[in-house]
CSV table of C-alpha atoms in Angstrom, one decimal:
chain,number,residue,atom,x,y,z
A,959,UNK,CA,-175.2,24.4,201.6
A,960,UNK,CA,-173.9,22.2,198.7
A,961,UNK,CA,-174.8,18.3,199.8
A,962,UNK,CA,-171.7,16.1,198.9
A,963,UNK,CA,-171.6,12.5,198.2
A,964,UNK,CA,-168.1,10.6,197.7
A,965,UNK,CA,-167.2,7.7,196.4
A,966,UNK,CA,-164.1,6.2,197.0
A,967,UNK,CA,-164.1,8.0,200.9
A,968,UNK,CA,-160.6,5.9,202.1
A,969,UNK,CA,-158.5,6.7,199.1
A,970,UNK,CA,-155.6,9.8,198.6
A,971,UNK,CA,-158.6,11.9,196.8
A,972,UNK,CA,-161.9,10.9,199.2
A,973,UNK,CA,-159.3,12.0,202.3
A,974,UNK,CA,-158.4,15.3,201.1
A,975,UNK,CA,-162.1,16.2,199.9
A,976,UNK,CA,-163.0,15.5,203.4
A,977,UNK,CA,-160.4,17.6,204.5
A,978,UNK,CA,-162.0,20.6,202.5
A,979,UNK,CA,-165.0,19.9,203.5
A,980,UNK,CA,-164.2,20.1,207.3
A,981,UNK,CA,-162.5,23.3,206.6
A,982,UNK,CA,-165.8,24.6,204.8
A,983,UNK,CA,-168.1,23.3,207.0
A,984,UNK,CA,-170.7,26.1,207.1
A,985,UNK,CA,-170.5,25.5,202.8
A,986,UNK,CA,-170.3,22.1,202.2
A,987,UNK,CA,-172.0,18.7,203.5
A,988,UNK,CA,-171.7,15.1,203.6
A,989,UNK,CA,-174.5,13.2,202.6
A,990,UNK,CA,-172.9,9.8,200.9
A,991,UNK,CA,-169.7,7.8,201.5
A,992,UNK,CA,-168.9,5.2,199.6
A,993,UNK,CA,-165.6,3.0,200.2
A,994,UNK,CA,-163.4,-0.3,199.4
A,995,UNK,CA,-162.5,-2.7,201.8
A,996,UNK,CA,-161.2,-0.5,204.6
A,997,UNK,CA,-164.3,-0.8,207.2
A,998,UNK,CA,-162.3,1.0,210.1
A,999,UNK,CA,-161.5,4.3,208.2
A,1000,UNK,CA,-165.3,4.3,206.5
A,1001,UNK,CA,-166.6,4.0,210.3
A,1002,UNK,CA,-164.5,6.7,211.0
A,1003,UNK,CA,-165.4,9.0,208.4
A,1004,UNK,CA,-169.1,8.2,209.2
A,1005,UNK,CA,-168.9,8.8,212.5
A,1006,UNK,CA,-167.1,12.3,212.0
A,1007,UNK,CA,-169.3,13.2,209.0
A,1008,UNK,CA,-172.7,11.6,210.2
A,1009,UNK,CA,-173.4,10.7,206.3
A,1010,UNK,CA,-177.2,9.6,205.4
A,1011,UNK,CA,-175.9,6.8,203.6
A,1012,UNK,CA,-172.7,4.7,203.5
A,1013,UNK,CA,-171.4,1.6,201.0
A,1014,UNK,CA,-168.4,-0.7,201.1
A,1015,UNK,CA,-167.0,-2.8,198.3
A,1016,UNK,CA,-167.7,-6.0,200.2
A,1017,UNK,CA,-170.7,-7.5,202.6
A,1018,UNK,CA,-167.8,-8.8,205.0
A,1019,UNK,CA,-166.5,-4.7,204.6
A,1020,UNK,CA,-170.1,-3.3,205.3
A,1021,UNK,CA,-170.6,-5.6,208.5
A,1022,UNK,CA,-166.7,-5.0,210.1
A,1023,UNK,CA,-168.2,-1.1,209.4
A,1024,UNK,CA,-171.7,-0.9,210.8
A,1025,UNK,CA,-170.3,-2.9,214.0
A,1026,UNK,CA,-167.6,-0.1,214.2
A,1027,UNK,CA,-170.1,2.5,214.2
A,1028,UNK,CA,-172.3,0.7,216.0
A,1029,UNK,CA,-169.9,0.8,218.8
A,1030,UNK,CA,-169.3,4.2,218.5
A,1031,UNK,CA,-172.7,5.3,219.0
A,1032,UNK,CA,-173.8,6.2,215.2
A,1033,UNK,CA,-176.3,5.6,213.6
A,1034,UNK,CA,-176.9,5.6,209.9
A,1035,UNK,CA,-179.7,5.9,207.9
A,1036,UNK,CA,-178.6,3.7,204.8
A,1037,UNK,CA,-175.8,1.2,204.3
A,1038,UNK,CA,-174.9,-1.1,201.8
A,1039,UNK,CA,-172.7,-2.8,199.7
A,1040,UNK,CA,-171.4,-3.7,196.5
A,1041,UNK,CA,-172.1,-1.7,193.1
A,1042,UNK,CA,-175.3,-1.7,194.1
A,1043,UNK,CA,-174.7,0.5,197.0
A,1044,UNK,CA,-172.0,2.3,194.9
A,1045,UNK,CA,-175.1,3.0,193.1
A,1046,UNK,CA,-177.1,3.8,196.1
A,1047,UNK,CA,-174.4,6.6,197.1
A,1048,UNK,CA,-173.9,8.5,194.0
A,1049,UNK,CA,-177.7,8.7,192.8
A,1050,UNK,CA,-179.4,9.6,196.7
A,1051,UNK,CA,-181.7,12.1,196.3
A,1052,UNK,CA,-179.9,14.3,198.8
A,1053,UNK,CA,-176.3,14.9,197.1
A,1054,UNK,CA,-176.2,17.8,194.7
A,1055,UNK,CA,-172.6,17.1,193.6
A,1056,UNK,CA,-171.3,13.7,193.4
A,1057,UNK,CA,-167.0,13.0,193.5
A,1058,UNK,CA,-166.0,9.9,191.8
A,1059,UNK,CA,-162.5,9.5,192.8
A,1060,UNK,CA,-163.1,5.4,192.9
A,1061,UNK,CA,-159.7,3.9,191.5
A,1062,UNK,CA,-159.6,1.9,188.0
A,1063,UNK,CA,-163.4,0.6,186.5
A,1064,UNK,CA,-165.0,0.3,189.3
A,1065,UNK,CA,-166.7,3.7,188.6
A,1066,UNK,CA,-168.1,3.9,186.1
A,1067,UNK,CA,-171.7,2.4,186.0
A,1068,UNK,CA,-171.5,4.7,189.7
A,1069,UNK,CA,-170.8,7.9,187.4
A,1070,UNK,CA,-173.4,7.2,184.6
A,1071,UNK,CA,-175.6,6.9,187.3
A,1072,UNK,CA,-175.1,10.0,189.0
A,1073,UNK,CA,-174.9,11.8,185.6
A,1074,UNK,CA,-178.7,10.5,185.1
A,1075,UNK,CA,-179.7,11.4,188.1
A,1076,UNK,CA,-178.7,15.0,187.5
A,1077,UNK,CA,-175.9,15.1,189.6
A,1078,UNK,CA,-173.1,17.6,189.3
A,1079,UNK,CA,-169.7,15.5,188.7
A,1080,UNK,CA,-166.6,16.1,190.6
A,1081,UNK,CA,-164.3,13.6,187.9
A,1082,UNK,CA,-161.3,11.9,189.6
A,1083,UNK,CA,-161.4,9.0,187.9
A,1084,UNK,CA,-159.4,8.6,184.6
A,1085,UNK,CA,-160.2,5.8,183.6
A,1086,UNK,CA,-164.4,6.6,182.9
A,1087,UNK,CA,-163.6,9.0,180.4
A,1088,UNK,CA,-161.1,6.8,178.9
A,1089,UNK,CA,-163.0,3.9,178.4
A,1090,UNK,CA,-166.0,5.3,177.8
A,1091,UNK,CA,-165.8,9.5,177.4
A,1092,UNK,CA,-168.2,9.7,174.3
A,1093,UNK,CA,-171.2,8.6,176.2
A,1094,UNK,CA,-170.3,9.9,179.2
A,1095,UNK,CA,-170.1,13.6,177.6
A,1096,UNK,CA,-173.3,12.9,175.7
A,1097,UNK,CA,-175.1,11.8,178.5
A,1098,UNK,CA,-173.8,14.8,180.4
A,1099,UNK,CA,-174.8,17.5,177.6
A,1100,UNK,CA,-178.3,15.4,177.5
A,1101,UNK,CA,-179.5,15.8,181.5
A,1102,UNK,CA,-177.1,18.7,181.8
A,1103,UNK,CA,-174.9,18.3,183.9
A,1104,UNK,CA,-171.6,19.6,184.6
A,1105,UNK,CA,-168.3,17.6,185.1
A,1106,UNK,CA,-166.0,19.3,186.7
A,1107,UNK,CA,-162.3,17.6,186.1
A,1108,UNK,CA,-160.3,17.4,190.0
A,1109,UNK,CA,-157.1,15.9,188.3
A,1110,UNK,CA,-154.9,19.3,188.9
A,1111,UNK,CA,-153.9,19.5,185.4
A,1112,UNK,CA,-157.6,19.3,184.0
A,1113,UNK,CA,-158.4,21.4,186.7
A,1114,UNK,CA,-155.8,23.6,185.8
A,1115,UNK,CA,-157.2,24.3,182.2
A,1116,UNK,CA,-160.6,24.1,183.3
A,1117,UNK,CA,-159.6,27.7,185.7
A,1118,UNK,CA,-158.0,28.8,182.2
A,1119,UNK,CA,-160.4,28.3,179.6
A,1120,UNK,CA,-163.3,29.3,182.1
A,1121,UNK,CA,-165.3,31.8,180.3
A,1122,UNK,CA,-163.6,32.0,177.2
A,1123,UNK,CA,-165.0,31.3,173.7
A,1124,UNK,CA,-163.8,27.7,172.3
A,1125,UNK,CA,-162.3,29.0,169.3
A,1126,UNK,CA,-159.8,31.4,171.0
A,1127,UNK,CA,-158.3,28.2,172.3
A,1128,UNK,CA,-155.5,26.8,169.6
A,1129,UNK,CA,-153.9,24.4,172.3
A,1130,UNK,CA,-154.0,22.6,175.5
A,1131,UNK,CA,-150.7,21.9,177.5
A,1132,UNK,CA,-150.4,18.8,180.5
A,1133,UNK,CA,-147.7,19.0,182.3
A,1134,UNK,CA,-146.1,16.1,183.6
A,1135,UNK,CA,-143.4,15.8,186.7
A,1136,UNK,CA,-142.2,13.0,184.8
A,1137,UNK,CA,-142.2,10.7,187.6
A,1138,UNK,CA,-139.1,9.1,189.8
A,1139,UNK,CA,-137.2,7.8,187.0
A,1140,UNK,CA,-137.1,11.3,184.5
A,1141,UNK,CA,-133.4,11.3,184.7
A,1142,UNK,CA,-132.6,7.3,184.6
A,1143,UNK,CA,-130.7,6.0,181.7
A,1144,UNK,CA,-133.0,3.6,179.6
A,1145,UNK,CA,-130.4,0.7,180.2
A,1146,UNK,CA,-131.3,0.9,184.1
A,1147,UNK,CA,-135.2,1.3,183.4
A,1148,UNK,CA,-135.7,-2.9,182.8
A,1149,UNK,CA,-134.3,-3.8,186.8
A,1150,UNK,CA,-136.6,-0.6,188.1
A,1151,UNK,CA,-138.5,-2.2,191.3
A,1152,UNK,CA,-142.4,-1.8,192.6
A,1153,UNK,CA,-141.0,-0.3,195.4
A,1154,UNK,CA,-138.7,2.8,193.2
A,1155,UNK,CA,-142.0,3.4,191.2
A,1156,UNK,CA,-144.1,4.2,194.2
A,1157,UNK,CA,-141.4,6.8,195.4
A,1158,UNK,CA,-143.0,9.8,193.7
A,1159,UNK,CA,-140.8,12.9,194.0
A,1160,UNK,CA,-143.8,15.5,194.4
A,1161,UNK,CA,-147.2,13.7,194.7
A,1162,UNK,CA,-148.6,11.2,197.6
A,1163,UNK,CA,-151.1,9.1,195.7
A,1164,UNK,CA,-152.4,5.6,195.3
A,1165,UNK,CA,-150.3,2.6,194.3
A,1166,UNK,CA,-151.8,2.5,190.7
A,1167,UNK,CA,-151.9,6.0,189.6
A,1168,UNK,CA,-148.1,6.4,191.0
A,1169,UNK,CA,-146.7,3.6,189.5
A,1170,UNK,CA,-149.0,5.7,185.9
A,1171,UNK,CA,-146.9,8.5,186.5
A,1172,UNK,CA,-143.3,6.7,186.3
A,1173,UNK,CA,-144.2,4.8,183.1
A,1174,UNK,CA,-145.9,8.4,181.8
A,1175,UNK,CA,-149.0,6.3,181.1
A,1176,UNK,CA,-150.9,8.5,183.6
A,1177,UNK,CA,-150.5,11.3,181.3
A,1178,UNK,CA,-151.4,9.4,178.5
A,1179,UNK,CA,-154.5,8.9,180.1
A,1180,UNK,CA,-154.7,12.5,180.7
A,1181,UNK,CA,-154.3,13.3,177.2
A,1182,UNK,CA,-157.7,11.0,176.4
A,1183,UNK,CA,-159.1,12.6,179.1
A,1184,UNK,CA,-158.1,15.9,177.8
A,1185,UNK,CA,-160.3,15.6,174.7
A,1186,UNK,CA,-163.7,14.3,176.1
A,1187,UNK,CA,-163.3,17.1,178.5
A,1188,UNK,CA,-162.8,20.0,176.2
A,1189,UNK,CA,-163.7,18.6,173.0
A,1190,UNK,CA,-160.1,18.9,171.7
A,1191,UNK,CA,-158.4,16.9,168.8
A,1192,UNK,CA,-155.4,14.9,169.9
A,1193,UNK,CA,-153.4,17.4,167.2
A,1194,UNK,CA,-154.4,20.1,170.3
A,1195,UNK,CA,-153.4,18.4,173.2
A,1196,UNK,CA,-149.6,18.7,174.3
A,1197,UNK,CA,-147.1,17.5,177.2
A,1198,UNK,CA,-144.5,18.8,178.2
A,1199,UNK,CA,-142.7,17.7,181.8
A,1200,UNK,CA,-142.2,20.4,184.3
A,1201,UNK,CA,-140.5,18.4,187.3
A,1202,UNK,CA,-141.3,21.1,189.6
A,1203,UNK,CA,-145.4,20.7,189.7
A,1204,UNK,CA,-146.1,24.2,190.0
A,1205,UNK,CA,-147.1,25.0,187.0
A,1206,UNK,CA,-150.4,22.4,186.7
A,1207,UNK,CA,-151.4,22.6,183.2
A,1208,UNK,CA,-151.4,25.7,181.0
A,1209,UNK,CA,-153.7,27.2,177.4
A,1210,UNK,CA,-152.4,28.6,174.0
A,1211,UNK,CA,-154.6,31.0,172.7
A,1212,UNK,CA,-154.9,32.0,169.2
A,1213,UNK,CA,-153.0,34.9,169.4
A,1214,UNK,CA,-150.3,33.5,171.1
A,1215,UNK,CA,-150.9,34.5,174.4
A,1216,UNK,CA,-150.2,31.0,177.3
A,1217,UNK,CA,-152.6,31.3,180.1
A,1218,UNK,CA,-151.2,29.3,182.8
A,1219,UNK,CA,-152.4,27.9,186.3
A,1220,UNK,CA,-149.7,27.6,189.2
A,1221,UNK,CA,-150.4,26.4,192.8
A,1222,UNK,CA,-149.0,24.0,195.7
A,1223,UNK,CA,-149.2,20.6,194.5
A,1224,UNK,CA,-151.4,19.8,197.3
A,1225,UNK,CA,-155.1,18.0,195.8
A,1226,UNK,CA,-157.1,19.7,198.2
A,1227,UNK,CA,-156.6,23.0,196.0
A,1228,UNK,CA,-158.4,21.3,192.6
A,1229,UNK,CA,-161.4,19.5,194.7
A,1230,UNK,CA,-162.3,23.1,196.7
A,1231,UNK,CA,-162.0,24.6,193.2
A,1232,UNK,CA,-164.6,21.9,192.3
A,1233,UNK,CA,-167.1,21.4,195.1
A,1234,UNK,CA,-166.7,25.6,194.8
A,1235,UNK,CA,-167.7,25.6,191.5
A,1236,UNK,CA,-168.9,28.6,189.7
A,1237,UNK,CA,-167.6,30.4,193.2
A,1238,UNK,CA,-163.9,30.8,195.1
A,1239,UNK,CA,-163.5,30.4,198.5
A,1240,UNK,CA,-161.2,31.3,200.8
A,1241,UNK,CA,-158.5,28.1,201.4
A,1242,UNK,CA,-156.5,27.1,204.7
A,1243,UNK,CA,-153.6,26.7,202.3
A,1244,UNK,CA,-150.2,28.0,202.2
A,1245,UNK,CA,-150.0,30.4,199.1
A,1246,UNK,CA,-147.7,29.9,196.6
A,1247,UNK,CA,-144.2,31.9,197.3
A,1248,UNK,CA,-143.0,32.1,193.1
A,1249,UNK,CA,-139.2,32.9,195.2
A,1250,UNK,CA,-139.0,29.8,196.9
A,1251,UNK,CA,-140.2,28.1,194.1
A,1252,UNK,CA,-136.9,29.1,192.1
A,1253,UNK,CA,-136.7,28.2,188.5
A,1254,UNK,CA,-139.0,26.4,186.7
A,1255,UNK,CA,-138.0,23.5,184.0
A,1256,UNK,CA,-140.0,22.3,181.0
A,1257,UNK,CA,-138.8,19.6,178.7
A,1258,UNK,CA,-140.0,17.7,175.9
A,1259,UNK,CA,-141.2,14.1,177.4
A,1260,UNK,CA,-139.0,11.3,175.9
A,1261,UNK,CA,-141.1,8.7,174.5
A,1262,UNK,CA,-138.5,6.0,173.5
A,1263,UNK,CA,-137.7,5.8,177.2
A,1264,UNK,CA,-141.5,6.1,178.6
A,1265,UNK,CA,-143.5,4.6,175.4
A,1266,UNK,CA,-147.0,4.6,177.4
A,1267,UNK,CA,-147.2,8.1,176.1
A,1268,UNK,CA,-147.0,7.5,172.7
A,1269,UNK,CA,-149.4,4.3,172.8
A,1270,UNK,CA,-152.1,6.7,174.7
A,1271,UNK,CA,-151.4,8.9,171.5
A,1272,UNK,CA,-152.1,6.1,169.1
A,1273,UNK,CA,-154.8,4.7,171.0
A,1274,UNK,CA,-156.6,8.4,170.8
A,1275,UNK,CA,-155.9,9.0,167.1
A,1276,UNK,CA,-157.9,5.0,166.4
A,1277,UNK,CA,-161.3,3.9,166.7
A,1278,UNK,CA,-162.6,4.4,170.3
A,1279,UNK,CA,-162.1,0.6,171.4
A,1280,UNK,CA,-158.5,1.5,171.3
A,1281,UNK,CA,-158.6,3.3,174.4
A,1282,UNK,CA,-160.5,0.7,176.3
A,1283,UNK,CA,-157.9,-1.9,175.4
A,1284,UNK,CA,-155.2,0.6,176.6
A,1285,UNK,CA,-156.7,1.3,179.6
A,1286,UNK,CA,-157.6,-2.5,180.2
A,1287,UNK,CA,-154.2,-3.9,179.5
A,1288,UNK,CA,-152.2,-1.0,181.5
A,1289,UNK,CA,-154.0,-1.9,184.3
A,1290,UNK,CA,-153.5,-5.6,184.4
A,1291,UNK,CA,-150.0,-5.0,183.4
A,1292,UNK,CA,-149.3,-2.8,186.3
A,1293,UNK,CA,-151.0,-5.3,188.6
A,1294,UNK,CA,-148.6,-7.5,187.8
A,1295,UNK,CA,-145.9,-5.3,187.5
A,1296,UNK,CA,-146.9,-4.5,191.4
A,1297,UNK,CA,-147.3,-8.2,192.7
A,1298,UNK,CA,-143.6,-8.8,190.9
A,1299,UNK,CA,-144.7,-10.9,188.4
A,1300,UNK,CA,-144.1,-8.7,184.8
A,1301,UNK,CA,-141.3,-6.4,184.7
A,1302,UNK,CA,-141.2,-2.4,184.3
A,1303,UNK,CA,-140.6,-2.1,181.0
A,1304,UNK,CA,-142.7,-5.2,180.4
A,1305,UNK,CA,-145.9,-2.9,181.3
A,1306,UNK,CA,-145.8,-0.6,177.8
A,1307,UNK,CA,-144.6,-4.1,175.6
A,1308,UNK,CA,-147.8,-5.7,177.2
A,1309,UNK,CA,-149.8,-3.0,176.4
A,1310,UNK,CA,-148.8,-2.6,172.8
A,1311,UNK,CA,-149.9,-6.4,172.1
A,1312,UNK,CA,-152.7,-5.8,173.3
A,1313,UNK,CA,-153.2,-3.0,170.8
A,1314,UNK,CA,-151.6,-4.8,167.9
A,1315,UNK,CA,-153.9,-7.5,168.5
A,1316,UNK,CA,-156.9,-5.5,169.1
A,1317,UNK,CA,-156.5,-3.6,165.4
A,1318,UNK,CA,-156.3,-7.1,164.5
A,1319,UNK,CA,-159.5,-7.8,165.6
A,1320,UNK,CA,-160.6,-4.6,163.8
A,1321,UNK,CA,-162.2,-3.0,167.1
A,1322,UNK,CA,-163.8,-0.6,166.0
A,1323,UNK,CA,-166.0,2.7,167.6
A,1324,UNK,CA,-168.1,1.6,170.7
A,1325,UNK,CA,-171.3,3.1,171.0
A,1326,UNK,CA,-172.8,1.2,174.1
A,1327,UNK,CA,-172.0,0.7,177.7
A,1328,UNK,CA,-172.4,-3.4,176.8
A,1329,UNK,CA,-169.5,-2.6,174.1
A,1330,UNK,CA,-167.5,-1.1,176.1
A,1331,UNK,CA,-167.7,-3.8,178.7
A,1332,UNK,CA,-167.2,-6.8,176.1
A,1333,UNK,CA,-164.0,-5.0,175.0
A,1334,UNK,CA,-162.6,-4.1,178.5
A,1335,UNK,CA,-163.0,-7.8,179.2
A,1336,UNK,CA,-161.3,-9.0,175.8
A,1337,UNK,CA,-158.2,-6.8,176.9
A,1338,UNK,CA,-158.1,-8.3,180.3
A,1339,UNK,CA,-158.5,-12.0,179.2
A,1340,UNK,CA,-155.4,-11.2,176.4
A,1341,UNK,CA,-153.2,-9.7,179.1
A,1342,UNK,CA,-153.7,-11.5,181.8
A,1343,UNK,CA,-152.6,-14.8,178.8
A,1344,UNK,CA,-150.1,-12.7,177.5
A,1345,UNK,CA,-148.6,-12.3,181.2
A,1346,UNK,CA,-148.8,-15.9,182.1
A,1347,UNK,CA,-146.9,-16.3,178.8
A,1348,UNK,CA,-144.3,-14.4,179.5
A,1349,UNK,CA,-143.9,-16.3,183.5
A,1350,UNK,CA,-143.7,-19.3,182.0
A,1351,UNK,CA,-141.1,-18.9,179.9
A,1352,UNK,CA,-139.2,-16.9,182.7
């Protein structure tokens, strides 16, 4: 039995992991949740689950959820809240594997955590290897520990380059759907709304990471991800958008040869994969039929029309504050972008300030977690000045 602790229970990812872990029940068990602000589905969860521990974001969270399960009739042994009970969750004694799929920042002292306390590390969250992959690889190899990527195009080349030797590998290929607006003319793009981004044409997911995928920046952040993960160069790490999402993420080799993973864009495939991990299970999904899939597309991603891309690039290929400063400023800028205050093409011109001004700074390499927090918070404090800017002169 492989003990599972989540954080991030109520989001797109913490659903469908407990999904697979209802479907391998006699395999897999849940020891930890750990969730926002949404006390009813947590009480839920915990009351289907029977968890050891649970944590919410918020006190006012954690009491609207114990009183829930209090009038259900479950009892827990734990419950907390806060990042110290994110904490609490992904370091209990009892969890052998621990899946961060908490959205934005929020995880990452959570994975470090987990990662000292020997935990096995399901990775959903993008943005701890971005701001902070160096140390979270080095503390990985130093207790280690595995981290297993459940983004389905890490996961993808994970399946691929799965018992191969490193230096048969000449090139890592994302692919990217290319979001809603792949087909838009970039004269429309500036009057593109909140709610057109969040109309994804093949993936359900949350509000931030949707919106990531129309402006390409979520594969940007792939592509940083992509190098922590596999110890690749940025010279080695290719996109290419394949509207279909069948085809999750494929592997050059040296000869030549592309090794490629396809499946059903359905998430619940790269988390089983994960919590399986070095094993394959049987999954109550529907197999892939190649003749209803009908042809596949791949095309070059445009980058004068989606320039997130290309910043992620140049963000990589600079000193490792860069990516923090991307990372920070994409994600205030989306905020925005979301509450209708910063338009859509607005999001990659905020965040290209931010890095004009940040080589201006001369950030250089960070090498601490305290570093990497005093940068994130610079970026924020610029963009969030640089967005009241731009209001005010509306």
């Amino acid at each position: 039995m492989k003990r599972i602790a989540i954080l991030g229970s109520t989001g797109s990812i913490g659903r469908s992991a407990l999904s697979v872990i209802e479907a391998q029940a006699g395999r897999l068990e849940v020891v930890g949740l750990a969730a926002g602000r949404n006390a009813g589905l947590l009480a839920e969860q915990a009351g289907r689950h029977r968890p050891r521990i649970v944590a919410a974001s918020t006190p006012d969270a954690l009491d609207r959820a114990r009183a829930a399960l209090r009038g259900a009739g479950v009892k827990v042994e734990r419950a907390c809240a806060g990042r110290d009970g994110l904490l609490a969750v992904a370091t209990h004694p009892a969890a052998d594997l621990v899946l961060c799929a908490t959205a934005g920042t929020a995880g990452l002292d959570a994975t470090l955590a987990a990662i000292d306390a020997g935990k096995t590390i399901a990775l959903a969250n993008k943005e701890v290897l971005v701001m902070a992959g160096g140390l979270m690889m080095r503390a990985a190899r130093r207790r280690g520990v595995a981290i297993l990527p459940v983004d389905s195009e890490h996961n993808a080349i994970h399946q691929c380059v799965h018992g191969r030797d490193p230096q048969e590998v000449r090139r890592l290929i994302l692919t990217a759907s290319g979001g809603p607006f792949r087909e838009r003319p970039a004269a429309e793009l500036e009057a593109v709304t909140p709610r057109e981004a969040l109309d994804h044409p093949t993936w359900r997911m949350g509000p931030k990471i949707t919106v990531d995928s129309a402006t390409l920046m979520n594969k940007g952040l792939e592509v940083i991800e992509a190098r922590w993960l596999f110890d690749a160069p940025p010279d080695r790490i290719d996109v290419v958008v394949h509207p279909q999402s069948i085809v999750h993420s494929l592997v050059e080799l040296r000869d030549g040869s592309v090794i490629a993973q396809l499946g059903v864009t359905d998430m619940r495939l790269p988390i089983q994969y994960a919590f399986s991990y070095p094993e394959r299970w049987e999954a109550p999904l529907p197999a892939l039929d190649l003749a209803r899939c009908g042809r596949l597309d791949f095309d070059r991603p445009d980058l004068e029309r989606f320039p997130c891309l290309a910043l992620a690039y140049r963000a990589l290929r600079g000193p490792t504050a860069l990516p923090i400063i991307l990372n920070a400023a994409n994600e205030r800028a989306v905020e925005a972008f979301l509450e209708g205050r910063l338009g859509f093409t607005a999001i990659p011109a905020a965040i290209e300030q931010a890095l004009d001004a940040g080589e201006r700074r001369q950030a250089g390499d960070v090498r601490t977690l305290a570093a990497v927090r005093d940068v994130d918070a610079w970026a924020r404090r610029f963009t969030d000045e640089l967005i009241r800017g731009l209001e005010s002169g509306q």
